[in-house]
mmCIF file of C-alpha atoms in Angstrom:
data_model
loop_
_atom_site.group_PDB
_atom_site.id
_atom_site.type_symbol
_atom_site.label_atom_id
_atom_site.label_comp_id
_atom_site.label_asym_id
_atom_site.label_seq_id
_atom_site.Cartn_x
_atom_site.Cartn_y
_atom_site.Cartn_z
ATOM 1 C CA MET A 1291 -95.501 99.558 -184.834
ATOM 2 C CA LEU A 1292 -93.790 99.641 -181.435
ATOM 3 C CA LEU A 1293 -91.284 102.458 -181.006
ATOM 4 C CA LYS A 1294 -88.553 99.990 -180.035
ATOM 5 C CA ASP A 1295 -89.023 98.255 -183.409
ATOM 6 C CA PHE A 1296 -88.972 101.531 -185.350
ATOM 7 C CA LYS A 1297 -86.211 101.227 -187.951
ATOM 8 C CA TYR A 1298 -85.110 104.859 -187.693
ATOM 9 C CA LYS A 1299 -85.279 105.231 -183.911
ATOM 10 C CA GLY A 1300 -81.539 105.880 -183.627
ATOM 11 C CA ILE A 1301 -81.728 108.705 -186.143
ATOM 12 C CA VAL A 1302 -84.763 110.265 -184.444
ATOM 13 C CA ILE A 1303 -83.073 110.133 -181.024
ATOM 14 C CA ALA A 1304 -79.812 111.568 -182.381
ATOM 15 C CA LEU A 1305 -81.543 114.436 -184.174
ATOM 16 C CA SER A 1306 -83.715 115.110 -181.110
ATOM 17 C CA ILE A 1307 -80.593 115.580 -178.983
ATOM 18 C CA ILE A 1308 -78.931 117.815 -181.572
ATOM 19 C CA VAL A 1309 -82.043 119.960 -182.060
ATOM 20 C CA SER A 1310 -82.618 120.178 -178.297
ATOM 21 C CA TRP A 1311 -79.017 121.284 -177.745
ATOM 22 C CA GLY A 1312 -79.189 123.868 -180.534
ATOM 23 C CA GLY A 1313 -82.609 125.212 -179.576
ATOM 24 C CA SER A 1314 -81.672 125.412 -175.919
ATOM 25 C CA LEU A 1315 -78.422 127.219 -176.728
ATOM 26 C CA ILE A 1316 -80.162 129.793 -178.914
ATOM 27 C CA PHE A 1317 -82.679 130.474 -176.149
ATOM 28 C CA LEU A 1318 -79.996 130.721 -173.470
ATOM 29 C CA LEU A 1319 -77.746 133.019 -175.487
ATOM 30 C CA HIS A 1320 -80.614 135.530 -175.338
ATOM 31 C CA TYR A 1321 -81.451 134.865 -171.691
ATOM 32 C CA LYS A 1322 -80.999 137.808 -169.332
ATOM 33 C CA ILE A 1323 -78.408 136.832 -166.747
ATOM 34 C CA THR A 1324 -78.900 137.670 -163.106
ATOM 35 C CA PHE A 1325 -76.688 135.614 -160.839
ATOM 36 C CA THR A 1326 -79.338 135.569 -158.117
ATOM 37 C CA ASP A 1327 -81.602 133.730 -160.557
ATOM 38 C CA PRO A 1328 -81.497 130.010 -159.587
ATOM 39 C CA LEU A 1329 -82.547 129.008 -163.103
ATOM 40 C CA ILE A 1330 -79.141 130.116 -164.370
ATOM 41 C CA TYR A 1331 -77.450 127.205 -162.610
ATOM 42 C CA ILE A 1332 -80.111 124.733 -163.657
ATOM 43 C CA PHE A 1333 -79.670 125.852 -167.260
ATOM 44 C CA VAL A 1334 -75.899 125.329 -167.044
ATOM 45 C CA LEU A 1335 -76.455 121.742 -165.866
ATOM 46 C CA TRP A 1336 -79.141 121.195 -168.494
ATOM 47 C CA GLN A 1337 -76.841 122.404 -171.251
ATOM 48 C CA MET A 1338 -74.071 120.179 -169.871
ATOM 49 C CA HIS A 1339 -76.455 117.214 -170.073
ATOM 50 C CA LEU A 1340 -77.271 117.993 -173.699
ATOM 51 C CA TYR A 1341 -73.579 118.455 -174.532
ATOM 52 C CA THR A 1342 -72.964 114.978 -173.128
ATOM 53 C CA GLY A 1343 -75.752 113.695 -175.359
ATOM 54 C CA ILE A 1344 -74.059 115.305 -178.363
ATOM 55 C CA PHE A 1345 -70.829 113.452 -177.609
ATOM 56 C CA ILE A 1346 -72.652 110.174 -176.935
ATOM 57 C CA THR A 1347 -74.306 110.558 -180.345
ATOM 58 C CA ALA A 1348 -70.878 110.911 -181.976
ATOM 59 C CA HIS A 1349 -69.706 107.894 -179.981
ATOM 60 C CA ASP A 1350 -72.635 105.760 -181.133
ATOM 61 C CA SER A 1351 -71.964 106.809 -184.712
ATOM 62 C CA ILE A 1352 -68.406 105.513 -184.294
ATOM 63 C CA HIS A 1353 -69.964 102.138 -183.456
ATOM 64 C CA GLY A 1354 -72.265 102.455 -186.471
ATOM 65 C CA VAL A 1355 -75.479 102.250 -184.449
ATOM 66 C CA VAL A 1356 -77.098 105.665 -185.009
ATOM 67 C CA ALA A 1357 -78.130 104.817 -188.559
ATOM 68 C CA PRO A 1358 -77.028 101.192 -189.056
ATOM 69 C CA HIS A 1359 -79.007 100.881 -192.291
ATOM 70 C CA ASN A 1360 -77.371 103.961 -193.811
ATOM 71 C CA PRO A 1361 -73.588 104.101 -193.147
ATOM 72 C CA LYS A 1362 -73.166 107.419 -194.943
ATOM 73 C CA LEU A 1363 -75.861 109.121 -192.866
ATOM 74 C CA ASN A 1364 -74.449 107.471 -189.752
ATOM 75 C CA TYR A 1365 -71.044 108.978 -190.549
ATOM 76 C CA TRP A 1366 -72.344 112.487 -191.165
ATOM 77 C CA ILE A 1367 -74.437 112.531 -187.996
ATOM 78 C CA GLY A 1368 -71.343 111.447 -186.087
ATOM 79 C CA PHE A 1369 -69.130 113.983 -187.844
ATOM 80 C CA PHE A 1370 -71.593 116.798 -187.184
ATOM 81 C CA SER A 1371 -72.021 115.820 -183.524
ATOM 82 C CA ALA A 1372 -68.264 115.627 -182.947
ATOM 83 C CA THR A 1373 -67.859 119.049 -184.564
ATOM 84 C CA LEU A 1374 -70.547 120.567 -182.352
ATOM 85 C CA PHE A 1375 -68.684 119.240 -179.319
ATOM 86 C CA ALA A 1376 -65.808 121.743 -179.392
ATOM 87 C CA PHE A 1377 -64.715 120.839 -182.944
ATOM 88 C CA ASN A 1378 -63.624 117.299 -182.109
ATOM 89 C CA ASN A 1379 -62.015 115.405 -184.980
ATOM 90 C CA TYR A 1380 -64.444 112.558 -185.722
ATOM 91 C CA LYS A 1381 -61.881 110.427 -187.563
ATOM 92 C CA LYS A 1382 -59.368 110.762 -184.713
ATOM 93 C CA LEU A 1383 -62.053 109.933 -182.147
ATOM 94 C CA SER A 1384 -63.066 106.873 -184.139
ATOM 95 C CA VAL A 1385 -59.544 105.489 -184.488
ATOM 96 C CA LYS A 1386 -58.682 106.006 -180.820
ATOM 97 C CA HIS A 1387 -61.999 104.683 -179.543
ATOM 98 C CA HIS A 1388 -61.655 101.450 -181.482
ATOM 99 C CA LEU A 1389 -58.135 101.115 -180.059
ATOM 100 C CA HIS A 1390 -59.663 101.559 -176.599
ATOM 101 C CA HIS A 1391 -62.026 98.647 -177.191
ATOM 102 C CA LYS A 1392 -59.321 96.484 -178.742
ATOM 103 C CA HIS A 1393 -56.661 97.106 -176.071
ATOM 104 C CA VAL A 1394 -58.764 98.036 -173.047
ATOM 105 C CA VAL A 1395 -56.806 98.805 -169.858
ATOM 106 C CA SER A 1396 -53.382 98.310 -171.402
ATOM 107 C CA LYS A 1397 -50.461 100.423 -172.591
ATOM 108 C CA GLU A 1398 -51.996 100.437 -176.069
ATOM 109 C CA ASP A 1399 -55.287 101.830 -174.730
ATOM 110 C CA PRO A 1400 -55.333 105.609 -175.459
ATOM 111 C CA ASP A 1401 -57.988 106.148 -172.767
ATOM 112 C CA TYR A 1402 -56.151 104.377 -169.947
ATOM 113 C CA TYR A 1403 -53.576 105.700 -167.492
ATOM 114 C CA GLU A 1404 -52.225 104.239 -164.271
ATOM 115 C CA GLY A 1405 -52.527 107.285 -162.074
ATOM 116 C CA ASN A 1406 -54.835 109.374 -159.949
ATOM 117 C CA PHE A 1407 -57.916 111.130 -161.284
ATOM 118 C CA LEU A 1408 -56.283 114.471 -162.092
ATOM 119 C CA LYS A 1409 -53.240 113.027 -163.874
ATOM 120 C CA TRP A 1410 -55.444 110.591 -165.787
ATOM 121 C CA TRP A 1411 -57.820 113.354 -166.856
ATOM 122 C CA LEU A 1412 -54.927 115.559 -168.011
ATOM 123 C CA LYS A 1413 -53.461 112.665 -169.995
ATOM 124 C CA PHE A 1414 -56.909 112.001 -171.455
ATOM 125 C CA ALA A 1415 -57.287 115.659 -172.476
ATOM 126 C CA ILE A 1416 -53.814 115.792 -174.056
ATOM 127 C CA GLU A 1417 -54.616 112.599 -175.961
ATOM 128 C CA TYR A 1418 -57.660 114.120 -177.645
ATOM 129 C CA VAL A 1419 -57.498 117.930 -177.607
ATOM 130 C CA THR A 1420 -55.656 119.482 -180.557
ATOM 131 C CA ILE A 1421 -54.336 122.960 -181.235
ATOM 132 C CA TRP A 1422 -56.814 123.217 -184.113
ATOM 133 C CA GLN A 1423 -59.725 122.689 -181.727
ATOM 134 C CA ILE A 1424 -58.473 125.454 -179.471
ATOM 135 C CA LEU A 1425 -58.002 127.825 -182.417
ATOM 136 C CA LEU A 1426 -61.429 127.042 -183.883
ATOM 137 C CA MET A 1427 -63.101 127.525 -180.505
ATOM 138 C CA ALA A 1428 -61.300 130.858 -180.070
ATOM 139 C CA VAL A 1429 -62.299 132.063 -183.533
ATOM 140 C CA THR A 1430 -65.909 130.930 -183.053
ATOM 141 C CA TYR A 1431 -66.089 132.605 -179.643
ATOM 142 C CA ASN A 1432 -64.837 135.919 -181.043
ATOM 143 C CA ILE A 1433 -67.364 135.779 -183.862
ATOM 144 C CA LEU A 1434 -70.262 134.837 -181.585
ATOM 145 C CA LYS A 1435 -69.512 137.574 -179.072
ATOM 146 C CA LEU A 1436 -70.208 140.125 -181.797
ATOM 147 C CA TYR A 1437 -73.838 138.998 -181.616
ATOM 148 C CA PHE A 1438 -74.331 137.587 -178.120
ATOM 149 C CA PRO A 1439 -73.344 138.720 -174.606
ATOM 150 C CA MET A 1440 -69.991 137.399 -173.431
ATOM 151 C CA GLU A 1441 -71.491 136.177 -170.135
ATOM 152 C CA ASN A 1442 -74.053 134.051 -171.955
ATOM 153 C CA LEU A 1443 -71.417 132.499 -174.192
ATOM 154 C CA ILE A 1444 -69.235 131.592 -171.235
ATOM 155 C CA LEU A 1445 -72.086 130.276 -169.091
ATOM 156 C CA PHE A 1446 -74.065 128.334 -171.670
ATOM 157 C CA TRP A 1447 -71.582 127.469 -174.430
ATOM 158 C CA GLU A 1448 -68.135 127.130 -172.854
ATOM 159 C CA ILE A 1449 -68.654 126.038 -169.236
ATOM 160 C CA PRO A 1450 -71.162 123.263 -170.079
ATOM 161 C CA ALA A 1451 -68.708 121.838 -172.629
ATOM 162 C CA ILE A 1452 -65.928 121.718 -170.010
ATOM 163 C CA LEU A 1453 -68.234 120.191 -167.385
ATOM 164 C CA SER A 1454 -69.481 117.654 -169.911
ATOM 165 C CA THR A 1455 -65.910 116.604 -170.680
ATOM 166 C CA LEU A 1456 -65.340 115.971 -166.980
ATOM 167 C CA GLN A 1457 -68.648 114.111 -166.738
ATOM 168 C CA LEU A 1458 -67.842 111.880 -169.702
ATOM 169 C CA PHE A 1459 -64.377 111.113 -168.392
ATOM 170 C CA TYR A 1460 -65.470 110.430 -164.803
ATOM 171 C CA PHE A 1461 -68.490 108.217 -165.518
ATOM 172 C CA GLY A 1462 -67.447 106.792 -168.885
ATOM 173 C CA THR A 1463 -63.729 106.155 -168.393
ATOM 174 C CA TYR A 1464 -62.371 106.663 -164.882
ATOM 175 C CA LEU A 1465 -64.956 104.841 -162.746
ATOM 176 C CA PRO A 1466 -65.422 101.875 -165.115
ATOM 177 C CA HIS A 1467 -61.727 101.210 -165.795
ATOM 178 C CA ARG A 1468 -59.780 102.293 -162.702
ATOM 179 C CA GLY A 1469 -58.226 99.855 -160.266
ATOM 180 C CA GLU A 1470 -57.957 96.080 -160.469
ATOM 181 C CA HIS A 1471 -60.241 93.921 -162.586
ATOM 182 C CA ALA A 1472 -61.042 90.251 -162.318
ATOM 183 C CA GLN A 1473 -58.661 88.219 -164.480
ATOM 184 C CA GLU A 1474 -61.560 86.520 -166.226
ATOM 185 C CA ASP A 1475 -63.103 89.886 -167.161
ATOM 186 C CA VAL A 1476 -61.805 90.354 -170.700
ATOM 187 C CA HIS A 1477 -63.637 93.697 -170.950
ATOM 188 C CA LYS A 1478 -61.847 95.219 -167.938
ATOM 189 C CA ALA A 1479 -64.893 97.371 -167.255
ATOM 190 C CA ARG A 1480 -67.316 97.591 -164.361
ATOM 191 C CA SER A 1481 -70.853 98.948 -164.206
ATOM 192 C CA GLN A 1482 -72.513 101.214 -161.675
ATOM 193 C CA LYS A 1483 -75.386 99.938 -159.565
ATOM 194 C CA LEU A 1484 -78.675 99.328 -161.319
ATOM 195 C CA ASN A 1485 -80.518 102.645 -161.197
ATOM 196 C CA HIS A 1486 -81.758 103.901 -164.546
ATOM 197 C CA PHE A 1487 -82.542 107.429 -163.338
ATOM 198 C CA VAL A 1488 -79.010 107.952 -162.004
ATOM 199 C CA ALA A 1489 -77.460 106.150 -164.962
ATOM 200 C CA PHE A 1490 -79.259 108.298 -167.512
ATOM 201 C CA PHE A 1491 -78.524 111.669 -165.944
ATOM 202 C CA SER A 1492 -74.952 110.788 -164.998
ATOM 203 C CA CYS A 1493 -73.897 109.737 -168.498
ATOM 204 C CA TYR A 1494 -76.695 108.431 -170.753
ATOM 205 C CA PHE A 1495 -76.375 104.910 -169.283
ATOM 206 C CA PHE A 1496 -72.641 104.719 -169.985
ATOM 207 C CA GLY A 1497 -72.127 104.021 -166.303
ATOM 208 C CA TYR A 1498 -73.358 100.583 -167.403
ATOM 209 C CA HIS A 1499 -69.954 100.290 -168.966
ATOM 210 C CA HIS A 1500 -69.368 96.571 -168.784
ATOM 211 C CA GLU A 1501 -72.473 96.120 -170.911
ATOM 212 C CA HIS A 1502 -71.150 98.627 -173.447
ATOM 213 C CA HIS A 1503 -67.888 96.714 -173.842
ATOM 214 C CA ALA A 1504 -69.686 93.375 -173.935
ATOM 215 C CA PHE A 1505 -72.224 94.610 -176.495
ATOM 216 C CA PRO A 1506 -70.651 97.554 -178.390
ATOM 217 C CA TYR A 1507 -73.292 97.202 -181.103
ATOM 218 C CA LEU A 1508 -75.990 98.447 -178.702
ATOM 219 C CA PRO A 1509 -76.879 102.180 -178.798
ATOM 220 C CA TRP A 1510 -76.863 104.076 -175.499
ATOM 221 C CA TRP A 1511 -80.615 103.801 -175.053
ATOM 222 C CA GLN A 1512 -80.470 99.975 -175.061
ATOM 223 C CA LEU A 1513 -77.780 99.686 -172.375
ATOM 224 C CA ALA A 1514 -80.342 99.889 -169.567
ATOM 225 C CA GLU A 1515 -82.099 96.767 -170.812
ATOM 226 C CA ALA A 1516 -78.745 95.002 -171.200
ATOM 227 C CA ARG A 1517 -77.847 95.930 -167.623
ATOM 228 C CA GLU A 1518 -81.148 94.496 -166.380
ATOM 229 C CA ARG A 1519 -80.484 91.225 -168.203
ATOM 230 C CA GLU A 1520 -77.006 91.021 -166.677
ATOM 231 C CA GLU A 1521 -78.389 91.696 -163.203
ATOM 232 C CA HIS A 1522 -80.964 88.939 -163.578
ATOM 233 C CA ARG A 1523 -78.301 86.546 -164.897
ATOM 234 C CA ILE A 1524 -76.096 87.132 -161.845
ATOM 235 C CA GLN A 1525 -79.035 86.632 -159.465
#
């Protein structure tokens, strides 16, 4: 059986990201920090990349494509992933994300704002971050620091989450939806240039954003193929 035809591929990929994030975090929370060590900065970026994968997994669960044959498992993987990403409320994310797809680039779109990058990002953060998230993160941090060094928690648990939020917003919301869009483009979303290496490491192929809006039933790992088909169609 080809891997692409494997029925449970979405589940395997989702769990691989979650396990990789968790295993990497456990290792890094024990890692001896020396700021002259160049690996420290590579590890921060690596953990940011895995954090982004955690959120993308929650996002794909919202679209029902992590475990399409098992809606209950799909929900719980999404719920768990959203919780790992700074205690995000999965139900709230789901409602707002479906509104984004339904009312893209309009006043009813919770992800859209007619303003510069900073104002848009602040509006985006206010739209999604809740006081409960902040409290839960604070409580978790104070519990974890009883067992792990504060520097490790900040470097490998907190900073990557913040950087990942910026990464997700910049590549998955701001670049695709900013500015004017062709009137005939009902999706009001543009895609970055065809480069799978850049697209994967920038935001798990979500820079191919027009394809995501055109085919929301595709998981992140099928967006590259969809982008190739669109490129060939245009040519």
